[in-house]
Amino acid sequence: MSTDVILKVAHVSKVYGQQQRLIDKLKGQPAQGVRAVSDVSFSIVHGQTMGLVGESGCGKSTIARLVSGLVQPTEGQIELASTPGKTVRPRLQMIFQDPFTSLNGRWTIERSIAEPIIVHGLRTSKAAIRARVDELLEMVGLSSGDREKYPQEFSGGQRQRICIARALAGEPDFLILDEPTSALDVSVQAQVLNLLRDLQARLNLTSLFITHNLSVVRIMADRIGVMYLGELVEEAPAATLFEKPQHPYTRLLIDAAPGMDVEDRALHPILGELPSPSSPPQGCRFHTRCPFVQPKCRTDAPEARPRPDGGMFRCHFNLELGQGGKAAGSSLANELSLSA
Ligand SMILES: Nc1ncnc2c1ncn2[C@@H]1O[C@H](COP(=O)(O)OP(=O)(O)O)[C@@H](O)[C@H]1O
Ligand code: SF4
Ligand SMILES: [Mg+2]
C-alpha cells in the first residue's frame, strides 16, 4: 500500500443472509441472499474525503459497516493504515445518521466525549481530560457550560455536534460519516455541513462521507463514487465527475440534482422503479432504467473502464454530449449519444 493511502478497498463484495452453500461453492456459483455490495474497489489518501452517493438500498451503509469492521466481506480485502508518521494501530470513528440514538441518554455530555479519550489513553489526568472535552465542545460550536447536560436537553443539530466532538475525541486516523445530516432539518443541515467542512480543513481529516444527496457530496468530497444496486458505477475526482460524467446514471443524477442548495431531496426515482437488490438485472444492472440501453447491455456486465482523470466507470459505451450541448426542453436521450 502506498504510504499515504489510508484506506484501500479491493474487490469487496458482501452477501447478507444465506451463507454460501458448499454445493454452490463447488460449482463456482455465488452465495444466495442479498448481494448488498458487489466487487467494489476504491482507496482514500491521507487528508482526503471520499464521497459515496446513491439511492437508498444501493449498499452505502454496508460499505460503512465493512470498512469499520462491523461486518466481514464475503469476498475481497479491506486495508486500513495509520496516518503517515504514526506507528500505532489505525483508529476509526463513525458518525451516524441518527444523533438521537447515537448518544447514551443517561450519560452527561462530558462523559460521552471523555470516554474515547480515556479508552485510548489520550489524556490521563482528570484536569487534562476536562480541558480536552472543553476544547472539543468549543471546536463544534458548543460551550463548556454544556458539559453537565444530558443529550435530551439538546436539539438534533446540537446532538450531531456532540456526536462529532465524541468522534474527534478519539483522534481518529479515519472518519466514517454515514448520512450525518439526513435526519436534520434543512436549515440545520447546512450549519452542520459547514462545521464539518471547517473541521476537514482544520484537522486535515481523512474520511468516507456517505449520502444520498448529490449536492451534499459535491460540497464535502474530494473524490466521489456513484453507487447503483451494490456496484460502484463511476468514481472520479469531484470536479471532473460533475464536468464530464461518463456513466449514464451519473449524468441523470447530475441533471436531476437541485443545484447547490442542500435541500434534502432524495435521488429521485428518475426512471421508473429501482430493481430489487436481491435480484439485480442481468448484464448491466442499470439496463432496466438506462435511456441508452443496447442489446449487449442486457447480457454482458460492463467491466470497470478508466476515465482520463484516473477515475473509472462501468458502461460499455462512451457518453458524448450532442451538438450544441444541453437544449432546453429536450430529453436527455436526444442531447447525448453513445459511441462504442
Ligand atoms: N443485515 C442485513 N441483512 C440482510 N439484508 C440487508 C442487511 N443490511 C442491509 N441489507 C440489504 O442490503 C442492501 C443494501 O443496504 P444498505 O447498505 O443499508 O444500503 P443504503 O445504505 O445505501 O441504503 C439493501 O437491499 C438492504 O435491504
Ligand atoms: S452498459 Fe448499457 S445499460 Fe449499462 S449504463 Fe451503459 S448504455 Fe446503459
Ligand atoms: Mg444507509
Short mmCIF file of C-alpha atoms and ligand atoms in Angstrom, two decimals:
data_model
loop_
_atom_site.label_atom_id
_atom_site.label_comp_id
_atom_site.label_asym_id
_atom_site.label_seq_id
_atom_site.Cartn_x
_atom_site.Cartn_y
_atom_site.Cartn_z
CA MET A 1 0.00 0.00 0.00
CA SER A 2 1.45 3.40 -0.96
CA THR A 3 2.48 5.42 2.08
CA ASP A 4 -0.30 7.94 2.17
CA VAL A 5 -3.15 5.60 1.27
CA ILE A 6 -5.16 5.30 4.49
CA LEU A 7 -7.91 3.02 3.22
CA LYS A 8 -7.83 0.51 0.42
CA VAL A 9 -10.96 -1.41 -0.54
CA ALA A 10 -10.23 -4.09 -3.15
CA HIS A 11 -12.91 -6.09 -4.98
CA VAL A 12 -15.13 -6.23 -1.95
CA SER A 13 -18.49 -7.99 -2.01
CA LYS A 14 -20.98 -8.57 0.77
CA VAL A 15 -23.81 -11.07 0.68
CA TYR A 16 -26.28 -10.92 3.55
CA GLY A 17 -28.46 -13.77 4.64
CA GLN A 18 -27.73 -17.26 3.48
CA GLN A 19 -24.17 -18.46 3.72
CA GLN A 20 -22.63 -19.81 0.56
CA ARG A 21 -23.65 -23.46 0.26
CA LEU A 22 -20.86 -25.95 -0.31
CA ILE A 23 -22.57 -27.28 -3.43
CA ASP A 24 -22.70 -23.76 -4.92
CA LYS A 25 -19.10 -23.19 -3.95
CA LEU A 26 -18.03 -26.39 -5.70
CA LYS A 27 -20.00 -25.42 -8.77
CA GLY A 28 -18.41 -21.98 -8.66
CA GLN A 29 -21.80 -20.37 -8.09
CA PRO A 30 -22.22 -17.33 -5.88
CA ALA A 31 -23.86 -17.44 -2.47
CA GLN A 32 -27.61 -16.85 -2.35
CA GLY A 33 -29.10 -13.99 -0.37
CA VAL A 34 -28.92 -10.24 -0.76
CA ARG A 35 -25.82 -9.19 -2.60
CA ALA A 36 -25.65 -5.75 -0.99
CA VAL A 37 -22.20 -4.85 -2.31
CA SER A 38 -20.57 -6.25 -5.42
CA ASP A 39 -16.90 -6.02 -6.43
CA VAL A 40 -16.31 -2.54 -5.04
CA SER A 41 -12.80 -1.06 -5.15
CA PHE A 42 -11.53 2.38 -4.15
CA SER A 43 -8.86 3.96 -2.00
CA ILE A 44 -8.57 7.09 0.09
CA VAL A 45 -5.35 9.02 0.63
CA HIS A 46 -4.43 10.90 3.77
CA GLY A 47 -6.28 14.19 4.22
CA GLN A 48 -8.92 13.45 1.61
CA THR A 49 -12.63 12.79 1.73
CA MET A 50 -14.20 10.19 -0.46
CA GLY A 51 -17.91 10.62 -1.01
CA LEU A 52 -20.25 7.75 -1.76
CA VAL A 53 -23.59 8.63 -3.26
CA GLY A 54 -26.52 6.54 -4.41
CA GLU A 55 -30.17 5.78 -3.87
CA SER A 56 -31.46 4.14 -0.73
CA GLY A 57 -30.64 0.42 -0.64
CA CYS A 58 -27.67 0.62 -3.02
CA GLY A 59 -25.24 -0.61 -0.36
CA LYS A 60 -23.74 2.58 1.10
CA SER A 61 -24.20 1.68 4.76
CA THR A 62 -22.95 -1.82 4.06
CA ILE A 63 -19.69 -0.30 2.84
CA ALA A 64 -19.54 1.78 6.03
CA ARG A 65 -20.04 -1.37 8.11
CA LEU A 66 -17.44 -3.28 6.10
CA VAL A 67 -14.82 -0.56 6.44
CA SER A 68 -15.48 -0.19 10.16
CA GLY A 69 -15.22 -3.95 10.66
CA LEU A 70 -18.79 -4.33 11.94
CA VAL A 71 -19.39 -6.89 9.19
CA GLN A 72 -16.93 -9.04 7.26
CA PRO A 73 -16.66 -9.02 3.48
CA THR A 74 -17.87 -12.12 1.63
CA GLU A 75 -15.10 -11.50 -0.93
CA GLY A 76 -12.25 -9.03 -1.29
CA GLN A 77 -9.93 -7.15 1.04
CA ILE A 78 -10.06 -4.02 3.13
CA GLU A 79 -6.82 -2.48 4.39
CA LEU A 80 -6.62 0.39 6.80
CA ALA A 81 -3.30 2.12 7.54
CA SER A 82 -2.49 4.70 10.15
CA THR A 83 -1.68 8.31 9.44
CA PRO A 84 1.80 8.72 7.91
CA GLY A 85 4.36 9.09 10.70
CA LYS A 86 2.27 7.19 13.23
CA THR A 87 3.04 3.62 14.13
CA VAL A 88 0.07 2.72 16.31
CA ARG A 89 -2.87 0.73 15.00
CA PRO A 90 -5.16 2.92 12.88
CA ARG A 91 -8.13 4.35 14.74
CA LEU A 92 -11.50 4.74 13.15
CA GLN A 93 -14.59 6.58 14.32
CA MET A 94 -18.10 6.66 12.92
CA ILE A 95 -20.78 9.33 12.79
CA PHE A 96 -24.26 8.02 12.07
CA GLN A 97 -27.42 9.48 10.64
CA ASP A 98 -29.41 9.49 13.83
CA PRO A 99 -28.00 11.69 16.60
CA PHE A 100 -30.93 10.62 18.80
CA THR A 101 -29.80 7.04 19.19
CA SER A 102 -26.04 7.58 18.91
CA LEU A 103 -25.65 9.02 22.41
CA ASN A 104 -26.27 7.37 25.74
CA GLY A 105 -29.16 9.29 27.29
CA ARG A 106 -28.02 8.52 30.82
CA TRP A 107 -24.55 9.95 30.33
CA THR A 108 -23.64 13.60 30.64
CA ILE A 109 -22.11 15.17 27.54
CA GLU A 110 -18.80 15.26 29.36
CA ARG A 111 -18.87 11.53 29.98
CA SER A 112 -19.81 10.75 26.37
CA ILE A 113 -16.99 12.85 24.97
CA ALA A 114 -14.44 11.79 27.59
CA GLU A 115 -14.99 8.08 27.01
CA PRO A 116 -12.91 7.73 23.81
CA ILE A 117 -10.19 9.92 25.35
CA ILE A 118 -9.96 7.55 28.31
CA VAL A 119 -10.34 4.34 26.30
CA HIS A 120 -7.46 5.29 24.01
CA GLY A 121 -5.38 6.72 26.86
CA LEU A 122 -5.06 10.07 25.08
CA ARG A 123 -5.14 12.07 28.35
CA THR A 124 -4.72 10.70 31.82
CA SER A 125 -5.27 13.33 34.47
CA LYS A 126 -8.80 14.45 35.27
CA ALA A 127 -7.89 18.06 34.57
CA ALA A 128 -6.38 17.25 31.17
CA ILE A 129 -9.42 15.20 30.17
CA ARG A 130 -11.77 18.01 31.18
CA ALA A 131 -9.69 20.58 29.30
CA ARG A 132 -9.80 18.39 26.20
CA VAL A 133 -13.59 17.96 26.47
CA ASP A 134 -13.96 21.74 26.68
CA GLU A 135 -11.71 22.20 23.68
CA LEU A 136 -13.78 19.70 21.66
CA LEU A 137 -17.07 21.29 22.68
CA GLU A 138 -15.76 24.64 21.56
CA MET A 139 -14.49 23.13 18.31
CA VAL A 140 -18.02 22.00 17.39
CA GLY A 141 -19.65 25.28 18.38
CA LEU A 142 -20.85 24.34 21.88
CA SER A 143 -19.50 25.56 25.21
CA SER A 144 -18.03 24.24 28.44
CA GLY A 145 -21.32 25.13 30.09
CA ASP A 146 -22.88 22.21 28.16
CA ARG A 147 -20.63 19.65 29.85
CA GLU A 148 -23.00 18.67 32.63
CA LYS A 149 -26.10 18.46 30.43
CA TYR A 150 -27.76 15.36 29.01
CA PRO A 151 -28.46 14.62 25.32
CA GLN A 152 -32.22 15.20 25.79
CA GLU A 153 -31.53 18.86 26.53
CA PHE A 154 -30.21 19.47 23.00
CA SER A 155 -31.74 19.83 19.54
CA GLY A 156 -30.98 17.39 16.73
CA GLY A 157 -28.32 19.62 15.24
CA GLN A 158 -26.63 20.14 18.62
CA ARG A 159 -26.69 16.42 19.31
CA GLN A 160 -24.99 15.78 15.99
CA ARG A 161 -22.35 18.33 17.03
CA ILE A 162 -21.87 16.33 20.22
CA CYS A 163 -21.51 13.13 18.18
CA ILE A 164 -18.88 14.88 16.05
CA ALA A 165 -17.00 16.01 19.18
CA ARG A 166 -17.16 12.47 20.54
CA ALA A 167 -15.83 11.04 17.27
CA LEU A 168 -12.97 13.56 17.19
CA ALA A 169 -12.18 12.87 20.85
CA GLY A 170 -10.79 9.50 19.78
CA GLU A 171 -8.31 11.30 17.48
CA PRO A 172 -9.22 9.04 14.56
CA ASP A 173 -6.96 8.39 11.59
CA PHE A 174 -10.11 7.84 9.64
CA LEU A 175 -13.69 9.00 9.99
CA ILE A 176 -16.80 7.41 8.51
CA LEU A 177 -19.85 9.63 8.20
CA ASP A 178 -22.99 7.75 7.18
CA GLU A 179 -25.68 10.27 6.16
CA PRO A 180 -24.63 12.57 9.02
CA THR A 181 -27.15 15.30 8.19
CA SER A 182 -30.02 13.36 6.63
CA ALA A 183 -32.08 13.30 9.81
CA LEU A 184 -31.78 17.05 10.41
CA ASP A 185 -33.94 19.99 9.33
CA VAL A 186 -32.76 21.63 6.13
CA SER A 187 -31.54 24.84 7.81
CA VAL A 188 -29.66 22.86 10.44
CA GLN A 189 -28.13 20.58 7.79
CA ALA A 190 -26.30 23.48 6.19
CA GLN A 191 -24.82 24.55 9.55
CA VAL A 192 -23.60 21.06 10.38
CA LEU A 193 -22.14 20.64 6.88
CA ASN A 194 -20.30 23.94 7.30
CA LEU A 195 -18.91 22.76 10.60
CA LEU A 196 -17.76 19.50 9.02
CA ARG A 197 -16.08 21.38 6.20
CA ASP A 198 -14.25 23.62 8.66
CA LEU A 199 -13.09 20.61 10.63
CA GLN A 200 -11.97 18.81 7.46
CA ALA A 201 -9.71 21.72 6.60
CA ARG A 202 -8.55 22.49 10.13
CA LEU A 203 -7.74 18.94 11.18
CA ASN A 204 -6.84 17.56 7.75
CA LEU A 205 -9.31 14.74 8.29
CA THR A 206 -9.38 11.62 6.15
CA SER A 207 -12.92 10.40 5.71
CA LEU A 208 -15.57 8.42 3.93
CA PHE A 209 -18.67 10.57 3.55
CA ILE A 210 -21.88 8.76 2.66
CA THR A 211 -25.04 10.44 1.46
CA HIS A 212 -27.96 10.03 -0.93
CA ASN A 213 -27.70 13.73 -1.77
CA LEU A 214 -25.53 14.68 -4.72
CA SER A 215 -25.36 18.37 -3.73
CA VAL A 216 -24.07 17.40 -0.30
CA VAL A 217 -21.40 15.07 -1.59
CA ARG A 218 -20.29 17.71 -4.08
CA ILE A 219 -19.61 20.14 -1.24
CA MET A 220 -17.94 17.63 1.03
CA ALA A 221 -15.82 15.28 -1.06
CA ASP A 222 -12.54 15.35 -2.99
CA ARG A 223 -13.46 12.20 -4.87
CA ILE A 224 -16.90 10.78 -5.47
CA GLY A 225 -18.08 7.23 -6.00
CA VAL A 226 -21.53 6.72 -7.50
CA MET A 227 -23.23 3.52 -6.43
CA TYR A 228 -26.05 1.65 -8.12
CA LEU A 229 -27.50 -1.63 -6.81
CA GLY A 230 -24.38 -2.57 -4.87
CA GLU A 231 -21.91 -1.60 -7.56
CA LEU A 232 -19.65 1.38 -7.91
CA VAL A 233 -20.66 2.53 -11.41
CA GLU A 234 -18.39 5.55 -11.57
CA GLU A 235 -15.59 7.00 -9.45
CA ALA A 236 -13.62 10.20 -10.07
CA PRO A 237 -12.35 13.49 -8.60
CA ALA A 238 -15.40 15.57 -7.64
CA ALA A 239 -14.71 18.43 -10.05
CA THR A 240 -14.22 16.32 -13.16
CA LEU A 241 -17.06 13.97 -12.31
CA PHE A 242 -19.50 16.87 -12.47
CA GLU A 243 -17.84 18.29 -15.57
CA LYS A 244 -17.80 15.10 -17.53
CA PRO A 245 -19.84 12.24 -16.16
CA GLN A 246 -19.17 9.10 -18.19
CA HIS A 247 -21.85 6.84 -16.83
CA PRO A 248 -25.47 7.48 -17.90
CA TYR A 249 -26.63 7.06 -14.29
CA THR A 250 -24.23 9.73 -13.02
CA ARG A 251 -25.35 12.02 -15.80
CA LEU A 252 -29.01 11.54 -14.89
CA LEU A 253 -28.33 12.18 -11.22
CA ILE A 254 -26.49 15.40 -12.01
CA ASP A 255 -29.28 16.60 -14.26
CA ALA A 256 -31.86 15.79 -11.62
CA ALA A 257 -29.94 17.42 -8.73
CA PRO A 258 -31.50 20.59 -7.31
CA GLY A 259 -28.43 22.80 -7.77
CA MET A 260 -26.08 23.64 -4.95
CA ASP A 261 -28.60 24.05 -2.16
CA VAL A 262 -28.51 21.19 0.26
CA GLU A 263 -32.25 20.81 0.42
CA ASP A 264 -32.85 17.21 1.12
CA ARG A 265 -34.31 15.76 -1.98
CA ALA A 266 -33.77 12.08 -2.32
CA LEU A 267 -32.27 10.92 -5.56
CA HIS A 268 -35.50 10.72 -7.45
CA PRO A 269 -36.83 7.53 -8.87
CA ILE A 270 -35.66 9.15 -12.07
CA LEU A 271 -36.51 6.43 -14.49
CA GLY A 272 -39.07 4.12 -13.12
CA GLU A 273 -38.55 1.77 -10.26
CA LEU A 274 -35.33 0.69 -8.70
CA PRO A 275 -34.97 -3.08 -9.16
CA SER A 276 -34.66 -5.21 -6.04
CA PRO A 277 -31.07 -5.63 -4.80
CA SER A 278 -31.88 -9.26 -4.05
CA SER A 279 -32.38 -9.98 -7.75
CA PRO A 280 -30.45 -7.36 -9.71
CA PRO A 281 -30.89 -7.34 -13.51
CA GLN A 282 -28.55 -9.47 -15.61
CA GLY A 283 -25.90 -7.79 -17.72
CA CYS A 284 -25.55 -4.13 -16.85
CA ARG A 285 -27.51 -3.57 -13.65
CA PHE A 286 -28.69 -0.22 -14.88
CA HIS A 287 -30.13 -1.54 -18.13
CA THR A 288 -33.77 -1.53 -16.97
CA ARG A 289 -33.60 2.24 -16.45
CA CYS A 290 -30.94 3.35 -18.91
CA PRO A 291 -32.12 5.58 -21.77
CA PHE A 292 -29.27 4.28 -23.94
CA VAL A 293 -29.74 0.56 -23.41
CA GLN A 294 -28.43 -1.65 -26.23
CA PRO A 295 -28.94 -5.41 -26.71
CA LYS A 296 -25.45 -6.12 -25.35
CA CYS A 297 -26.30 -4.35 -22.08
CA ARG A 298 -28.96 -6.97 -21.26
CA THR A 299 -26.48 -9.82 -21.35
CA ASP A 300 -22.98 -8.51 -20.66
CA ALA A 301 -21.97 -6.86 -17.40
CA PRO A 302 -19.65 -3.94 -18.19
CA GLU A 303 -16.14 -4.03 -16.75
CA ALA A 304 -14.66 -1.03 -14.97
CA ARG A 305 -13.07 1.25 -17.60
CA PRO A 306 -10.60 4.05 -16.90
CA ARG A 307 -11.51 7.72 -17.07
CA PRO A 308 -8.82 10.18 -18.25
CA ASP A 309 -8.68 11.71 -14.73
CA GLY A 310 -7.69 8.44 -13.07
CA GLY A 311 -11.25 7.51 -12.17
CA MET A 312 -13.33 4.69 -13.62
CA PHE A 313 -16.80 3.94 -14.94
CA ARG A 314 -18.79 0.83 -15.78
CA CYS A 315 -20.54 1.20 -19.11
CA HIS A 316 -19.90 -0.49 -22.46
CA PHE A 317 -20.09 2.83 -24.27
CA ASN A 318 -18.79 6.38 -24.18
CA LEU A 319 -21.26 9.08 -23.34
CA GLU A 320 -20.89 12.10 -25.58
CA LEU A 321 -22.65 15.41 -25.36
CA GLY A 322 -24.54 16.04 -28.60
CA GLN A 323 -24.22 19.08 -30.87
CA GLY A 324 -24.98 22.32 -29.08
CA GLY A 325 -24.93 20.82 -25.60
CA LYS A 326 -27.97 20.83 -23.40
CA ALA A 327 -31.01 22.26 -25.13
CA ALA A 328 -33.92 23.41 -23.01
CA GLY A 329 -36.84 21.05 -23.04
CA SER A 330 -35.11 18.31 -24.95
CA SER A 331 -34.92 14.89 -23.47
CA LEU A 332 -31.64 13.57 -22.22
CA ALA A 333 -31.54 10.84 -24.82
CA ASN A 334 -31.65 13.49 -27.56
CA GLU A 335 -28.87 15.55 -26.05
CA LEU A 336 -26.50 12.69 -25.61
CA SER A 337 -25.26 9.99 -27.83
CA LEU A 338 -23.26 6.89 -27.25
CA SER A 339 -20.22 5.69 -29.08
CA ALA A 340 -18.62 2.30 -28.68
N1 LIG B 1 -28.34 -7.06 7.93
C1 LIG B 1 -28.89 -7.21 6.72
N2 LIG B 1 -29.42 -8.40 6.35
C2 LIG B 1 -29.97 -8.57 5.12
N3 LIG B 1 -30.01 -7.62 4.18
C3 LIG B 1 -29.50 -6.41 4.49
C4 LIG B 1 -28.91 -6.13 5.77
N4 LIG B 1 -28.48 -4.85 5.78
C5 LIG B 1 -28.79 -4.35 4.57
N5 LIG B 1 -29.39 -5.27 3.80
C6 LIG B 1 -29.83 -5.10 2.39
O1 LIG B 1 -28.68 -4.77 1.64
C7 LIG B 1 -28.98 -3.76 0.69
C8 LIG B 1 -28.09 -2.55 0.91
O2 LIG B 1 -28.44 -1.94 2.14
P1 LIG B 1 -27.65 -0.69 2.74
O3 LIG B 1 -26.21 -0.98 2.72
O4 LIG B 1 -28.28 -0.35 4.04
O5 LIG B 1 -27.97 0.45 1.65
P2 LIG B 1 -28.00 2.05 1.79
O6 LIG B 1 -27.22 2.45 2.99
O7 LIG B 1 -27.39 2.52 0.50
O8 LIG B 1 -29.44 2.43 1.87
C9 LIG B 1 -30.47 -3.48 0.83
O9 LIG B 1 -31.17 -4.27 -0.08
C10 LIG B 1 -30.77 -3.93 2.24
O10 LIG B 1 -32.12 -4.34 2.35
S1 SF4 B 2 -23.86 -0.56 -20.28
FE1 SF4 B 2 -25.69 -0.11 -21.47
S2 SF4 B 2 -27.39 -0.14 -19.99
FE2 SF4 B 2 -25.49 -0.01 -18.86
S3 SF4 B 2 -25.20 2.14 -18.50
FE3 SF4 B 2 -24.07 1.66 -20.35
S4 SF4 B 2 -25.50 2.02 -22.04
FE4 SF4 B 2 -26.69 1.97 -20.15
MG MG B 3 -27.74 3.71 4.61
#
